């Protein structure tokens, strides 16, 4: 791997770790400020297919399919007095790993893949939920910062084992 | 905590039912908490309700082509719903008749035959066993394959909905749906509707009846549980959900009809289609409809929602199954449906509003499951027996049904009532005693 790609990999690892920390710390405004105005935040429905036919996710149905406005609505809603799904907020712990920079144009754009393992604990419930999957993230460089312009999250379960997706993936 | 005096699991079936009849009084609005979580009740429910009534399997638009199939679940058993080479839809128990292995394990596909992964027995998608490896040699030509067809599931369809039952002598589907068809027509039969994408599935640690109950009669919760939506300006006010009608029919079915609506909630260009598919009374109602929320007994809920997204009003139509997985656990399955002949823009915006509001990430849906989970936890174990915890379902008992409502069934001129739940639990109790 070239020195440039090593540095880029490190840079995006740190970006993703910081993002995970903001979400786990319930700093939704801080998290949302990382989004590019053209953000596409997409999570397709995973399906069981015959054999190794791919892709094994739906191309016409999604658990999330948000642009900047819809994503901001979710963030705003979580700040109202009635966002019961997150009162008290879930304790989440996002482990981000296997970060691979697939495309990289310095100071312009990048495509980065990573694995996400998300632990979720609600209230006094001893039961916990795990959400795992792969992200394909596209970044755009704006005013000296990398902003997330597309996230495509493929979850590993066809039946999601959490009561709702009031959390971000 | 006192020693529990009642242990349904130590009673005979008759004693348990007697206790149920003494404690569940639908007409008085008294619903005991233990019916949500007790394992004996859950077991009787499975036998008397889910093995006997009609339960939704899916929609015809999910398997539009010859040899299309999809895997579904009927009372906890895997079922192949298949469209044969003759175009006919059939359903079979997903079990090889030789040794019981599942024949299909993909969610859906296109296959004329199903081959068992265990010994290679091969079945036509009309159910006949047509291939047994080495048949003549190992069975000496004696195997009667005609007696080894797949176990057929009795199915029925209405307005594209495919229902199945394990009951060999079920009440005819038409009779079971009864007067509720009038409302199903508006929700899902106003024009040709199609399912978009696979259904979404997620697990909630909740008893399944709480979902059915919520959709059959509970508009009251929307003020508080969904208060965030009013704060966001997606609906006019917190009390918007009070106006309209609450209607129930025979067999436990019921719905909530939000109206009036100054805006037409559906694609304008399809008005002629709606008129062709509906009676003038139904079309008049559709024209003024804000939303329609209902439950078809036991666990199919339907929803036509109308909200403001990106400054524009848009409706979305969905159905959902509250599938029991255990006394305190269910799998929720949600289907997004749309007018097949609507514009691509309408379909796209309608799907967008579904995902935002009533999908697993939906900002309405997610707060409901929070409530469902906590109610279930509170109703668990022996305490509900020891303290005789009983829910109050008396809301609206002072009201008289309205006379001038155009649809069939018993209609009340206010959505805030528990009349539909009382009707739902009455039918539930009748079936438990059947």
Coordinates of C-alpha atoms in Angstrom, one line a residue:
Chain A
X1 CA 0.0 0.0 0.0
X2 CA 1.3 3.4 -0.9
X3 CA 2.1 5.9 1.9
X4 CA -0.7 8.1 0.5
X5 CA -3.3 5.3 0.9
X6 CA -2.0 4.4 4.3
X7 CA -2.5 8.0 5.4
X8 CA -5.9 8.1 3.7
X9 CA -7.0 4.9 5.4
X10 CA -5.9 6.3 8.8
X11 CA -7.8 9.5 8.1
X12 CA -11.1 7.8 7.3
X13 CA -10.7 5.4 10.2
X14 CA -10.4 8.4 12.5
X15 CA -13.4 10.0 10.8
X16 CA -15.5 6.9 11.3
X17 CA -14.4 6.5 14.9
X18 CA -15.3 10.1 15.6
X19 CA -18.7 9.7 14.0
X20 CA -19.3 6.5 16.1
X21 CA -18.4 8.4 19.2
X22 CA -20.7 11.3 18.4
X23 CA -23.7 8.9 17.9
X24 CA -22.8 6.9 21.0
X25 CA -22.6 10.1 23.0
X26 CA -26.1 11.2 21.7
X27 CA -24.6 14.3 20.1
X28 CA -27.0 14.1 17.1
X29 CA -26.3 17.8 16.0
X30 CA -22.6 17.1 16.1
X31 CA -23.2 14.0 14.0
X32 CA -25.5 15.7 11.6
X33 CA -22.9 18.4 10.9
X34 CA -20.8 15.7 9.3
X35 CA -23.4 15.2 6.6
X36 CA -23.0 16.7 3.1
X37 CA -26.1 18.6 1.8
X38 CA -26.4 15.9 -0.9
X39 CA -26.3 13.0 1.6
X40 CA -28.1 9.9 0.6
X41 CA -28.6 7.7 3.7
X42 CA -29.8 4.3 2.5
X43 CA -30.4 0.9 4.1
X44 CA -31.9 -1.7 1.8
X45 CA -33.9 -4.7 3.1
X46 CA -31.8 -7.8 3.1
X47 CA -33.3 -10.9 1.6
X48 CA -32.5 -14.7 1.4
X49 CA -31.9 -15.7 -2.2
X50 CA -31.3 -19.0 -3.9
X51 CA -27.6 -19.9 -4.0
X52 CA -25.1 -17.2 -4.5
X53 CA -27.3 -14.9 -6.6
X54 CA -26.3 -11.3 -5.8
X55 CA -27.1 -8.7 -4.7
X56 CA -28.9 -10.3 -1.8
X57 CA -30.7 -7.2 -0.8
X58 CA -33.8 -5.4 -2.2
X59 CA -33.2 -2.7 -4.8
X60 CA -36.7 -1.3 -4.3
X61 CA -37.4 -1.4 -0.5
X62 CA -35.5 0.2 2.3
X63 CA -35.4 0.6 6.0
X64 CA -33.8 4.0 5.5
X65 CA -33.9 6.1 2.3
X66 CA -33.2 9.6 3.5
X67 CA -31.9 12.8 2.0
X68 CA -30.6 15.7 4.0
X69 CA -34.1 17.0 4.8
X70 CA -35.5 13.7 6.0
X71 CA -32.4 12.9 8.0
X72 CA -32.7 16.3 9.7
X73 CA -36.3 15.5 10.5
X74 CA -35.2 12.4 12.4
X75 CA -32.6 14.4 14.3
X76 CA -35.1 17.1 15.1
X77 CA -37.7 14.6 16.2
X78 CA -35.2 13.0 18.7
X79 CA -35.0 16.5 20.3
X80 CA -38.8 16.7 20.9
X81 CA -40.4 15.8 24.2
X82 CA -42.2 12.8 22.7
X83 CA -39.5 10.7 21.0
X84 CA -40.3 7.8 23.3
X85 CA -38.3 5.3 21.2
X86 CA -35.2 7.0 22.6
X87 CA -36.4 8.1 26.0
X88 CA -34.2 7.3 27.8
X89 CA -31.7 7.1 24.9
X90 CA -30.4 3.6 24.0
X91 CA -26.9 2.9 25.2
X92 CA -25.2 2.1 21.9
X93 CA -21.6 1.1 21.2
X94 CA -20.5 1.2 17.6
X95 CA -17.5 -0.9 16.6
X96 CA -16.2 0.1 13.3
X97 CA -13.6 -2.0 11.7
X98 CA -12.2 -3.5 8.4
X99 CA -12.0 0.0 7.0
X100 CA -10.9 -0.1 3.4
X101 CA -10.4 2.9 1.1
X102 CA -11.7 1.8 -2.3
X103 CA -11.4 5.1 -4.2
X104 CA -9.4 8.2 -3.2
X105 CA -9.0 11.5 -4.9
X106 CA -7.2 13.8 -2.5
X107 CA -9.2 16.8 -1.4
X108 CA -12.0 15.8 -3.6
X109 CA -13.8 12.5 -3.0
X110 CA -13.4 9.0 -1.5
X111 CA -15.3 5.7 -1.3
X112 CA -14.7 3.8 2.0
X113 CA -16.0 0.5 3.1
X114 CA -16.3 -0.6 6.7
X115 CA -17.9 -3.1 8.9
X116 CA -20.3 -2.0 11.7
X117 CA -21.2 -3.9 14.8
X118 CA -23.7 -1.9 16.8
X119 CA -24.7 -3.0 20.4
X120 CA -27.9 -1.5 21.6
X121 CA -29.2 -1.6 25.2
X122 CA -32.6 -0.1 26.1
X123 CA -33.6 1.1 29.6
X124 CA -33.5 -1.7 32.3
X125 CA -33.8 -4.4 29.7
X126 CA -31.2 -7.1 30.1
X127 CA -31.8 -8.2 26.6
X128 CA -29.5 -6.4 24.1
X129 CA -29.8 -6.0 20.4
X130 CA -27.0 -6.4 17.9
X131 CA -27.0 -4.8 14.4
X132 CA -24.2 -5.8 12.1
X133 CA -23.5 -5.0 8.5
X134 CA -21.3 -3.4 6.0
X135 CA -21.2 0.3 5.1
X136 CA -20.2 1.7 1.8
X137 CA -19.6 5.4 2.4
X138 CA -18.9 8.2 -0.1
X139 CA -17.1 11.3 1.1
X140 CA -16.9 14.7 -0.5
X141 CA -14.3 17.3 0.5
X142 CA -15.8 20.6 1.4
X143 CA -14.0 23.6 3.0
X144 CA -11.1 21.5 4.3
X145 CA -13.3 18.7 5.7
X146 CA -14.6 15.4 4.6
X147 CA -18.4 15.2 4.6
X148 CA -20.5 12.1 4.2
X149 CA -22.3 12.3 0.9
X150 CA -23.7 8.8 0.7
X151 CA -24.0 5.9 3.1
X152 CA -25.3 2.5 1.9
X153 CA -25.7 0.1 4.9
X154 CA -26.3 -3.6 4.2
X155 CA -27.5 -5.3 7.3
X156 CA -26.7 -8.9 8.0
X157 CA -30.2 -10.0 9.1
X158 CA -33.3 -10.5 7.0
X159 CA -35.4 -10.2 10.1
X160 CA -34.0 -7.3 12.1
X161 CA -33.6 -8.2 15.8
X162 CA -34.3 -4.8 17.2
X163 CA -37.6 -3.2 18.1
X164 CA -37.1 -0.3 15.7
X165 CA -34.5 1.7 14.0
X166 CA -34.7 4.9 16.1
X167 CA -30.9 4.7 16.0
X168 CA -28.6 5.6 13.1
X169 CA -26.5 2.9 11.4
Chain B
X1 CA -45.6 -10.1 46.7
X2 CA -48.3 -12.6 47.7
X3 CA -48.3 -16.2 46.6
X4 CA -50.0 -16.6 43.3
X5 CA -53.4 -18.3 43.7
X6 CA -53.9 -18.9 40.1
X7 CA -51.6 -21.1 38.0
X8 CA -53.1 -21.7 34.6
X9 CA -50.4 -24.2 33.7
X10 CA -51.5 -26.5 36.6
X11 CA -55.2 -26.4 35.5
X12 CA -57.0 -28.6 33.0
X13 CA -57.9 -26.9 29.7
X14 CA -61.5 -26.6 30.9
X15 CA -60.4 -25.0 34.2
X16 CA -58.2 -22.5 32.4
X17 CA -61.0 -21.5 30.1
X18 CA -63.4 -21.2 32.9
X19 CA -60.9 -18.8 34.7
X20 CA -60.6 -16.9 31.4
X21 CA -64.4 -16.6 31.1
X22 CA -64.6 -15.4 34.7
X23 CA -62.0 -12.7 34.3
X24 CA -62.3 -11.4 30.7
X25 CA -65.5 -9.4 30.4
X26 CA -65.4 -7.6 27.0
X27 CA -68.8 -6.0 27.3
X28 CA -67.9 -4.5 30.7
X29 CA -64.5 -3.3 29.3
X30 CA -62.5 -5.5 31.7
X31 CA -59.5 -7.2 30.0
X32 CA -57.1 -9.0 32.4
X33 CA -53.4 -8.4 31.8
X34 CA -52.3 -12.0 32.0
X35 CA -53.9 -12.8 28.6
X36 CA -51.0 -11.0 27.0
X37 CA -48.3 -13.1 28.3
X38 CA -49.5 -16.4 29.9
X39 CA -48.0 -19.5 28.2
X40 CA -51.3 -21.5 28.6
X41 CA -53.3 -18.7 27.0
X42 CA -50.7 -18.5 24.2
X43 CA -51.0 -22.3 23.6
X44 CA -54.8 -22.2 23.5
X45 CA -54.6 -19.2 21.2
X46 CA -52.4 -21.0 18.8
X47 CA -54.7 -24.0 18.6
X48 CA -58.1 -22.2 18.6
X49 CA -57.2 -19.1 16.7
X50 CA -54.1 -19.4 14.5
X51 CA -54.7 -23.0 13.5
X52 CA -58.4 -22.3 12.7
X53 CA -59.0 -18.9 11.3
X54 CA -57.8 -17.2 8.1
X55 CA -54.4 -15.6 8.4
X56 CA -52.7 -13.4 5.7
X57 CA -50.0 -15.0 3.7
X58 CA -49.3 -12.1 1.2
X59 CA -50.5 -10.3 -1.9
X60 CA -50.9 -11.7 -5.4
X61 CA -48.6 -8.9 -6.8
X62 CA -45.7 -10.4 -4.9
X63 CA -45.8 -13.5 -7.2
X64 CA -47.0 -12.0 -10.5
X65 CA -45.5 -14.5 -12.9
X66 CA -45.9 -18.2 -13.6
X67 CA -43.7 -20.3 -11.3
X68 CA -43.1 -17.4 -8.9
X69 CA -43.1 -18.5 -5.3
X70 CA -42.6 -16.9 -1.9
X71 CA -42.0 -18.3 1.5
X72 CA -44.4 -17.3 4.2
X73 CA -45.5 -18.4 7.7
X74 CA -48.8 -19.8 8.8
X75 CA -49.3 -20.2 12.5
X76 CA -45.5 -20.7 12.9
X77 CA -45.2 -23.2 10.0
X78 CA -43.3 -22.4 6.8
X79 CA -45.5 -22.3 3.8
X80 CA -44.6 -22.1 0.1
X81 CA -47.0 -19.8 -1.8
X82 CA -46.6 -20.6 -5.4
X83 CA -48.1 -19.6 -8.8
X84 CA -48.2 -22.6 -10.9
X85 CA -47.6 -23.0 -14.6
X86 CA -51.3 -22.7 -15.0
X87 CA -51.3 -19.3 -13.3
X88 CA -53.1 -20.6 -10.3
X89 CA -51.9 -19.7 -6.8
X90 CA -51.5 -22.6 -4.3
X91 CA -49.8 -23.0 -1.0
X92 CA -48.1 -26.0 0.6
X93 CA -46.5 -26.9 3.8
X94 CA -42.7 -26.3 3.2
X95 CA -41.9 -29.9 4.2
X96 CA -40.8 -32.8 2.1
X97 CA -43.3 -35.7 2.5
X98 CA -40.4 -38.2 2.7
X99 CA -38.5 -37.1 5.7
X100 CA -39.6 -33.5 6.5
X101 CA -36.9 -31.3 5.3
X102 CA -37.7 -27.8 4.0
X103 CA -37.9 -27.7 0.3
X104 CA -37.4 -23.9 -0.1
X105 CA -35.2 -21.7 1.9
X106 CA -35.0 -18.5 -0.2
X107 CA -37.6 -15.8 0.5
X108 CA -38.8 -15.9 -3.0
X109 CA -37.9 -17.0 -6.5
X110 CA -39.1 -18.6 -9.7
X111 CA -39.2 -22.4 -9.9
X112 CA -41.4 -25.0 -11.6
X113 CA -40.1 -27.7 -9.2
X114 CA -38.9 -27.9 -5.7
X115 CA -36.1 -30.4 -4.9
X116 CA -35.5 -31.5 -1.4
X117 CA -31.9 -30.9 -0.2
X118 CA -32.0 -34.2 1.9
X119 CA -32.6 -37.0 -0.6
X120 CA -33.5 -35.2 -3.8
X121 CA -37.2 -35.8 -3.9
X122 CA -38.6 -33.5 -6.5
X123 CA -42.0 -31.9 -6.4
X124 CA -43.9 -29.9 -9.1
X125 CA -45.1 -26.5 -8.0
X126 CA -48.6 -27.9 -8.1
X127 CA -47.6 -30.2 -5.3
X128 CA -47.2 -33.6 -7.0
X129 CA -44.1 -35.7 -6.3
X130 CA -42.6 -36.2 -9.7
X131 CA -39.1 -37.4 -9.0
X132 CA -37.5 -39.8 -6.6
X133 CA -33.8 -40.6 -7.1
X134 CA -33.1 -44.3 -8.0
X135 CA -36.8 -44.9 -7.5
X136 CA -37.2 -48.2 -9.4
X137 CA -34.1 -49.8 -7.9
X138 CA -34.5 -48.9 -4.2
X139 CA -38.3 -49.1 -4.0
X140 CA -38.7 -51.9 -6.5
X141 CA -41.3 -49.9 -8.3
X142 CA -43.5 -50.1 -5.3
X143 CA -43.5 -46.4 -4.1
X144 CA -46.9 -44.8 -4.6
X145 CA -45.8 -41.2 -5.3
X146 CA -49.5 -40.2 -5.8
X147 CA -49.9 -40.4 -2.0
X148 CA -46.8 -38.3 -1.3
X149 CA -47.9 -34.9 -2.7
X150 CA -47.1 -31.9 -0.7
X151 CA -49.5 -31.0 2.2
X152 CA -51.8 -28.5 0.7
X153 CA -52.8 -25.3 2.6
X154 CA -56.3 -24.1 2.1
X155 CA -56.2 -20.6 0.6
X156 CA -58.6 -17.9 -0.3
X157 CA -58.1 -14.5 -1.9
X158 CA -59.9 -11.2 -1.7
X159 CA -58.8 -8.0 -3.4
X160 CA -55.4 -9.5 -4.1
X161 CA -54.9 -10.5 -0.5
X162 CA -53.9 -14.2 -0.1
X163 CA -55.2 -15.8 3.1
X164 CA -54.4 -19.3 4.3
X165 CA -55.7 -21.6 7.0
X166 CA -54.8 -25.0 8.4
X167 CA -58.5 -25.6 9.1
X168 CA -59.9 -28.4 6.9
X169 CA -63.4 -27.0 7.3
X170 CA -63.0 -23.3 7.6
X171 CA -65.7 -20.7 7.6
X172 CA -65.8 -19.5 4.0
X173 CA -63.3 -16.6 3.6
X174 CA -66.1 -14.4 2.2
X175 CA -68.2 -15.0 5.4
X176 CA -65.2 -14.4 7.6
X177 CA -64.4 -11.1 6.0
X178 CA -68.1 -10.3 6.1
X179 CA -69.0 -6.6 6.3
X180 CA -65.3 -5.7 6.8
X181 CA -64.9 -6.1 3.0
X182 CA -66.5 -2.7 2.6
X183 CA -63.5 -1.1 4.4
X184 CA -60.9 -3.4 2.8
X185 CA -62.2 -2.3 -0.5
X186 CA -61.4 1.3 0.3
X187 CA -58.0 0.5 1.8
X188 CA -56.7 -2.1 -0.6
X189 CA -59.2 -2.5 -3.4
X190 CA -59.9 1.1 -4.5
X191 CA -57.8 0.3 -7.6
X192 CA -55.2 -2.3 -8.5
X193 CA -52.7 -2.1 -5.7
X194 CA -49.2 -3.6 -5.9
X195 CA -46.7 -4.5 -3.2
X196 CA -43.4 -2.8 -3.7
X197 CA -40.3 -4.7 -2.6
X198 CA -40.1 -7.4 0.0
X199 CA -41.9 -7.0 3.2
X200 CA -39.8 -5.6 6.1
X201 CA -39.4 -7.8 9.1
X202 CA -38.4 -7.0 12.7
X203 CA -38.6 -8.5 16.1
X204 CA -40.4 -6.8 19.0
X205 CA -40.5 -8.2 22.5
X206 CA -44.2 -7.7 22.7
X207 CA -47.3 -9.8 22.7
X208 CA -48.9 -9.8 19.2
X209 CA -52.4 -8.8 20.5
X210 CA -51.1 -5.3 21.5
X211 CA -50.4 -4.5 17.9
X212 CA -53.8 -5.8 16.7
X213 CA -55.5 -3.9 19.6
X214 CA -53.6 -0.7 18.8
X215 CA -54.8 -0.7 15.2
X216 CA -58.3 -1.9 15.8
X217 CA -59.4 0.9 18.2
X218 CA -56.7 3.1 19.6
X219 CA -56.6 6.5 18.1
X220 CA -56.4 7.9 21.6
X221 CA -52.7 7.1 22.0
X222 CA -51.7 9.2 19.0
X223 CA -51.9 12.5 20.9
X224 CA -49.1 11.4 23.3
X225 CA -47.2 8.5 21.7
X226 CA -47.0 10.4 18.4
X227 CA -46.8 13.9 19.9
X228 CA -43.5 14.4 18.2
X229 CA -45.2 14.4 14.8
X230 CA -47.4 17.3 15.6
X231 CA -44.4 19.1 17.0
X232 CA -42.6 18.6 13.7
X233 CA -45.7 19.9 11.8
X234 CA -46.4 16.7 9.9
X235 CA -50.0 16.6 11.2
X236 CA -52.1 19.6 12.0
X237 CA -52.4 19.2 15.8
X238 CA -52.1 16.7 18.6
X239 CA -55.9 16.1 18.7
X240 CA -56.3 15.7 14.9
X241 CA -56.8 12.0 15.4
X242 CA -60.1 12.3 17.3
X243 CA -62.3 13.4 14.4
X244 CA -63.9 10.7 12.4
X245 CA -65.5 7.3 12.9
X246 CA -64.8 4.1 14.7
X247 CA -66.5 1.1 13.1
X248 CA -66.5 -2.6 13.9
X249 CA -68.1 -5.6 12.2
X250 CA -68.7 -9.2 13.1
X251 CA -65.7 -11.5 13.7
X252 CA -63.7 -9.0 15.6
X253 CA -62.7 -6.8 12.7
X254 CA -62.7 -3.0 13.1
X255 CA -61.3 0.2 11.8
X256 CA -60.8 3.9 12.5
X257 CA -61.7 6.4 9.8
X258 CA -60.1 9.8 10.1
X259 CA -62.1 12.4 8.3
X260 CA -62.9 14.9 7.0
X261 CA -60.0 15.9 4.8
X262 CA -60.1 19.1 2.8
X263 CA -57.4 17.5 0.5
X264 CA -57.8 14.5 -1.7
X265 CA -55.2 12.1 -0.3
X266 CA -54.8 10.0 -3.5
X267 CA -53.6 10.5 -7.0
X268 CA -56.1 12.7 -8.7
X269 CA -55.7 11.0 -12.1
X270 CA -57.0 7.7 -10.7
X271 CA -60.4 9.1 -9.7
X272 CA -62.1 7.3 -12.5
X273 CA -60.5 4.0 -11.4
X274 CA -61.6 4.6 -7.8
X275 CA -65.1 5.3 -9.0
X276 CA -65.1 2.1 -11.0
X277 CA -64.0 -0.1 -8.2
X278 CA -66.0 1.5 -5.4
X279 CA -69.6 2.2 -4.7
X280 CA -70.6 5.9 -4.7
X281 CA -70.7 5.8 -0.9
X282 CA -67.3 4.3 -0.7
X283 CA -65.9 6.8 -3.1
X284 CA -67.5 9.7 -1.2
X285 CA -65.8 8.4 2.0
X286 CA -62.4 8.0 0.1
X287 CA -62.7 11.6 -1.1
X288 CA -62.9 12.8 2.4
X289 CA -60.5 10.4 4.0
X290 CA -57.6 11.6 6.1
X291 CA -56.6 8.1 7.2
X292 CA -57.9 4.6 7.7
X293 CA -56.5 2.4 10.4
X294 CA -57.8 -1.1 11.1
X295 CA -57.3 -4.7 12.1
X296 CA -58.7 -7.7 10.4
X297 CA -58.9 -10.4 13.1
X298 CA -56.7 -11.8 14.3
X299 CA -53.4 -10.1 13.3
X300 CA -53.6 -8.2 10.0
X301 CA -53.5 -4.5 10.4
X302 CA -54.1 -2.1 7.5
X303 CA -53.2 1.5 7.3
X304 CA -53.8 4.4 5.0
X305 CA -51.9 7.4 6.3
X306 CA -51.8 11.0 5.1
X307 CA -49.0 13.2 6.3
X308 CA -47.0 16.2 5.1
X309 CA -43.5 15.4 3.9
X310 CA -41.3 18.1 2.4
X311 CA -44.2 20.5 2.5
X312 CA -46.4 18.3 0.4
X313 CA -49.3 16.1 1.5
X314 CA -48.8 12.5 0.5
X315 CA -50.6 9.2 1.5
X316 CA -49.1 5.8 2.0
X317 CA -50.9 2.5 2.2
X318 CA -49.4 -0.4 4.2
X319 CA -50.4 -3.6 5.8
X320 CA -48.7 -5.4 8.7
X321 CA -48.9 -8.7 10.4
X322 CA -48.2 -9.1 14.1
X323 CA -46.9 -12.6 14.0
X324 CA -46.6 -14.4 17.3
X325 CA -43.2 -15.9 18.0
X326 CA -43.8 -16.5 21.7
X327 CA -46.1 -15.1 24.4
X328 CA -43.9 -12.1 24.7
X329 CA -42.3 -11.9 21.3
X330 CA -43.6 -11.1 17.8
X331 CA -42.3 -10.6 14.3
X332 CA -43.7 -7.6 12.7
X333 CA -44.0 -7.8 8.9
X334 CA -44.8 -4.6 7.0
X335 CA -45.8 -4.3 3.3
X336 CA -45.8 -1.1 1.4
X337 CA -48.5 -1.0 -1.2
X338 CA -49.2 1.5 -3.9
X339 CA -51.6 2.2 -6.8
X340 CA -50.2 0.3 -9.7
X341 CA -51.3 3.0 -12.2
X342 CA -50.1 6.0 -10.2
X343 CA -47.3 8.1 -11.6
X344 CA -43.7 7.1 -10.8
X345 CA -43.3 10.4 -8.9
X346 CA -46.4 9.5 -6.7
X347 CA -45.0 6.0 -6.1
X348 CA -41.6 7.3 -5.1
X349 CA -43.0 10.0 -2.8
X350 CA -45.5 7.6 -1.2
X351 CA -42.7 5.0 -0.5
X352 CA -40.6 7.8 0.9
X353 CA -43.3 8.8 3.3
X354 CA -43.9 5.1 4.3
X355 CA -40.2 4.6 5.1
X356 CA -40.1 7.8 7.1
X357 CA -43.3 7.1 9.1
X358 CA -44.3 3.4 9.3
X359 CA -41.3 1.3 8.3
X360 CA -39.1 -0.2 11.1
X361 CA -37.3 3.2 11.1
X362 CA -40.6 5.1 10.8
X363 CA -41.0 8.0 13.2
X364 CA -44.5 6.9 14.0
X365 CA -43.8 3.1 14.2
X366 CA -40.8 3.3 16.5
X367 CA -42.6 4.9 19.4
X368 CA -45.4 2.3 19.3
X369 CA -43.0 -0.6 19.7
X370 CA -41.5 1.1 22.7
X371 CA -45.0 1.1 24.4
X372 CA -45.8 -2.5 23.2
X373 CA -42.5 -3.8 24.8
X374 CA -43.1 -2.2 28.2
X375 CA -46.8 -3.2 28.4
X376 CA -45.7 -6.8 27.7
X377 CA -43.0 -6.8 30.4
X378 CA -45.5 -5.4 32.9
X379 CA -48.0 -8.1 32.1
X380 CA -45.6 -11.0 32.5
X381 CA -45.4 -13.7 35.2
X382 CA -47.5 -14.4 38.2
X383 CA -48.1 -10.8 39.5
X384 CA -51.0 -10.1 37.1
X385 CA -52.8 -13.1 38.6
X386 CA -51.8 -12.3 42.2
X387 CA -53.0 -8.7 42.0
X388 CA -55.7 -9.4 39.3
X389 CA -54.3 -6.6 37.1
X390 CA -57.1 -5.6 34.7
X391 CA -57.1 -3.1 31.9
X392 CA -59.9 -0.5 31.6
X393 CA -61.6 -0.7 28.2
X394 CA -64.7 1.3 29.1
X395 CA -64.0 4.4 26.9
X396 CA -67.0 5.4 24.8
X397 CA -69.4 3.0 26.5
X398 CA -71.8 5.9 27.0
X399 CA -72.0 6.6 23.3
X400 CA -74.7 5.4 20.9
X401 CA -73.8 4.2 17.4
X402 CA -74.5 6.8 14.7
X403 CA -77.4 6.0 12.3
X404 CA -76.3 7.8 9.2
X405 CA -72.9 6.3 8.6
X406 CA -72.9 4.9 5.0
X407 CA -70.8 1.7 5.7
X408 CA -71.9 -1.5 7.4
X409 CA -71.2 -2.5 10.9
X410 CA -71.5 -0.6 14.1
X411 CA -70.2 3.0 13.7
X412 CA -69.5 5.6 16.3
X413 CA -69.1 9.3 15.4
X414 CA -65.8 9.7 17.4
X415 CA -62.5 7.9 17.0
X416 CA -61.7 8.0 20.7
X417 CA -63.5 4.9 21.9
X418 CA -62.6 1.3 22.9
X419 CA -65.8 -0.2 21.4
X420 CA -63.7 -1.9 18.7
X421 CA -61.4 -3.5 21.2
X422 CA -64.4 -4.8 23.2
X423 CA -65.7 -6.3 20.0
X424 CA -62.3 -7.7 19.1
X425 CA -61.9 -9.4 22.5
X426 CA -65.4 -10.7 22.5
X427 CA -64.7 -12.6 19.3
X428 CA -61.2 -13.6 20.6
X429 CA -63.0 -15.1 23.7
X430 CA -65.6 -16.9 21.5
X431 CA -62.9 -18.6 19.5
X432 CA -60.9 -19.5 22.7
X433 CA -64.1 -21.2 23.9
X434 CA -64.9 -22.9 20.5

